[in-house]
């Protein structure tokens, strides 16, 4: 059974939606296919990225401008680290940029659209009695960077 599940998740604090089937954007459809033990992300039928791991979920940041952003939640094989992330920026039916993986060992808690990119919020796992830590990553000008 594939870990690419059928689901829908709405963030109550931030505008992002999780998809586990084809994701429709203004410029076409993105989807994940499991092939030979890895997962490939396709956009308009063309493979744009491939990841190893335990599955992939796609999260669409609700668009407000010309660019569309998808967050790729890559399930990892680690005992304690179960996620890492990537961002896809779609600006036309053929123009897609994507980030290198980031945020290993964190959980997605929110995302929001900015006129110049997107902000992704991740939470470090924490145990009883530990303070929750949120890390913010900004995607802008084709690069992902952690915000201070």
Tab-separated table of C-alpha atoms in Angstrom:
chain	number	residue	atom	x	y	z
A	1	UNK	CA	0.000	0.000	0.000
A	2	UNK	CA	1.337	3.417	-0.922
A	3	UNK	CA	1.754	6.009	1.791
A	4	UNK	CA	0.475	8.575	-0.681
A	5	UNK	CA	-2.946	8.785	0.985
A	6	UNK	CA	-6.295	10.158	-0.063
A	7	UNK	CA	-6.850	13.081	2.257
A	8	UNK	CA	-7.674	16.745	2.580
A	9	UNK	CA	-6.242	18.957	5.299
A	10	UNK	CA	-6.950	22.642	5.807
A	11	UNK	CA	-4.679	24.722	8.014
A	12	UNK	CA	-6.839	26.844	10.267
A	13	UNK	CA	-4.188	29.505	10.836
A	14	UNK	CA	-2.599	29.587	7.411
A	15	UNK	CA	-3.857	29.062	3.905
A	16	UNK	CA	-2.547	25.692	2.796
A	17	UNK	CA	-4.364	22.583	1.618
A	18	UNK	CA	-3.027	19.024	1.466
A	19	UNK	CA	-3.799	16.870	-1.542
A	20	UNK	CA	-3.201	13.194	-1.994
A	21	UNK	CA	-4.372	12.933	-5.572
A	22	UNK	CA	-3.689	15.180	-8.536
A	23	UNK	CA	-3.361	18.821	-7.474
A	24	UNK	CA	-4.996	21.252	-9.864
A	25	UNK	CA	-3.271	24.618	-10.237
A	26	UNK	CA	-3.970	27.535	-12.561
A	27	UNK	CA	-1.317	26.121	-14.901
A	28	UNK	CA	-2.063	22.398	-14.835
A	29	UNK	CA	-1.998	19.321	-12.617
A	30	UNK	CA	0.709	18.058	-10.263
A	31	UNK	CA	0.687	14.468	-9.056
A	32	UNK	CA	2.866	11.908	-7.315
A	33	UNK	CA	3.622	8.478	-8.716
A	34	UNK	CA	5.351	5.644	-6.921
A	35	UNK	CA	7.902	4.006	-9.180
A	36	UNK	CA	10.599	1.450	-8.347
A	37	UNK	CA	10.797	2.285	-4.645
A	38	UNK	CA	10.902	6.049	-5.059
A	39	UNK	CA	8.347	8.782	-5.596
A	40	UNK	CA	8.239	11.090	-8.590
A	41	UNK	CA	6.430	14.423	-8.757
A	42	UNK	CA	4.912	15.102	-12.176
A	43	UNK	CA	3.566	18.388	-13.504
A	44	UNK	CA	1.426	18.293	-16.641
A	45	UNK	CA	2.638	14.741	-17.271
A	46	UNK	CA	6.362	15.568	-17.059
A	47	UNK	CA	8.561	14.354	-14.186
A	48	UNK	CA	10.041	17.345	-12.354
A	49	UNK	CA	11.478	15.788	-9.172
A	50	UNK	CA	12.157	12.364	-7.618
A	51	UNK	CA	12.577	11.462	-3.941
A	52	UNK	CA	13.326	8.307	-1.959
A	53	UNK	CA	11.369	7.681	1.213
A	54	UNK	CA	8.102	6.410	2.638
A	55	UNK	CA	5.733	8.511	0.566
A	56	UNK	CA	4.904	12.059	-0.396
A	57	UNK	CA	2.080	14.445	0.384
A	58	UNK	CA	1.513	17.652	-1.572
A	59	UNK	CA	0.265	20.844	0.087
A	60	UNK	CA	-0.986	23.705	-2.049
A	61	UNK	CA	-0.570	27.200	-0.664
A	62	UNK	CA	-3.700	29.106	-1.603
A	63	UNK	CA	-2.591	31.481	-4.392
A	64	UNK	CA	-3.170	35.229	-4.426
A	65	UNK	CA	-0.999	36.110	-7.410
A	66	UNK	CA	0.461	34.703	-10.592
A	67	UNK	CA	2.742	32.134	-8.928
A	68	UNK	CA	1.499	28.949	-7.311
A	69	UNK	CA	3.380	27.114	-4.558
A	70	UNK	CA	3.252	23.475	-3.554
A	71	UNK	CA	4.951	22.044	-0.496
A	72	UNK	CA	6.297	18.522	-0.951
A	73	UNK	CA	6.237	16.603	2.356
A	74	UNK	CA	8.709	13.756	1.887
A	75	UNK	CA	8.282	10.843	4.292
A	76	UNK	CA	11.717	9.703	5.425
A	77	UNK	CA	12.840	6.310	6.695
A	78	UNK	CA	14.332	7.598	9.955
A	79	UNK	CA	13.305	6.283	13.334
A	80	UNK	CA	12.764	9.742	14.824
A	81	UNK	CA	13.007	11.936	11.722
A	82	UNK	CA	9.956	11.286	9.590
A	83	UNK	CA	9.759	14.318	7.286
A	84	UNK	CA	11.698	16.696	5.111
A	85	UNK	CA	10.244	19.238	2.723
A	86	UNK	CA	10.694	20.919	-0.644
A	87	UNK	CA	8.874	23.809	-2.360
A	88	UNK	CA	7.665	23.869	-5.961
A	89	UNK	CA	7.000	27.252	-7.572
A	90	UNK	CA	4.816	27.110	-10.672
A	91	UNK	CA	4.667	30.223	-12.864
A	92	UNK	CA	3.341	28.772	-16.141
A	93	UNK	CA	2.355	25.470	-17.723
A	94	UNK	CA	6.034	24.737	-18.378
A	95	UNK	CA	7.950	26.798	-15.775
A	96	UNK	CA	8.521	25.050	-12.446
A	97	UNK	CA	11.293	25.743	-9.935
A	98	UNK	CA	11.913	23.610	-6.884
A	99	UNK	CA	13.984	23.848	-3.739
A	100	UNK	CA	16.453	21.402	-2.362
A	101	UNK	CA	15.012	19.401	0.568
A	102	UNK	CA	14.974	21.250	3.909
A	103	UNK	CA	13.505	21.030	7.412
A	104	UNK	CA	14.549	17.473	8.160
A	105	UNK	CA	13.064	16.063	11.397
A	106	UNK	CA	10.323	18.724	11.580
A	107	UNK	CA	6.566	18.745	11.102
A	108	UNK	CA	4.580	21.098	8.897
A	109	UNK	CA	2.387	23.481	10.906
A	110	UNK	CA	1.540	26.163	8.360
A	111	UNK	CA	2.323	28.066	5.206
A	112	UNK	CA	1.336	31.354	3.674
A	113	UNK	CA	1.588	33.179	0.408
A	114	UNK	CA	3.682	36.328	0.088
A	115	UNK	CA	3.785	38.614	-2.930
A	116	UNK	CA	7.478	37.705	-3.289
A	117	UNK	CA	7.251	34.007	-2.422
A	118	UNK	CA	6.047	31.800	0.392
A	119	UNK	CA	6.731	31.163	4.075
A	120	UNK	CA	6.679	27.606	5.405
A	121	UNK	CA	6.405	27.024	9.153
A	122	UNK	CA	7.790	23.846	10.668
A	123	UNK	CA	7.735	22.638	14.257
A	124	UNK	CA	10.502	20.701	15.910
A	125	UNK	CA	9.273	17.573	17.623
A	126	UNK	CA	9.277	18.033	21.351
A	127	UNK	CA	8.787	15.862	24.388
A	128	UNK	CA	6.906	16.393	27.604
A	129	UNK	CA	8.103	19.521	29.357
A	130	UNK	CA	9.969	20.887	26.340
A	131	UNK	CA	9.128	24.150	24.624
A	132	UNK	CA	7.656	23.964	21.141
A	133	UNK	CA	9.927	25.594	18.543
A	134	UNK	CA	8.653	26.896	15.210
A	135	UNK	CA	11.102	27.433	12.377
A	136	UNK	CA	10.203	29.596	9.398
A	137	UNK	CA	11.617	29.074	5.928
A	138	UNK	CA	11.132	31.573	3.122
A	139	UNK	CA	11.036	30.712	-0.554
A	140	UNK	CA	11.886	33.744	-2.700
A	141	UNK	CA	13.807	34.311	-5.926
A	142	UNK	CA	14.224	30.586	-6.465
A	143	UNK	CA	15.902	29.918	-3.110
A	144	UNK	CA	14.861	28.537	0.266
A	145	UNK	CA	16.309	30.169	3.401
A	146	UNK	CA	15.596	29.872	7.083
A	147	UNK	CA	14.297	33.078	8.639
A	148	UNK	CA	15.751	34.294	11.907
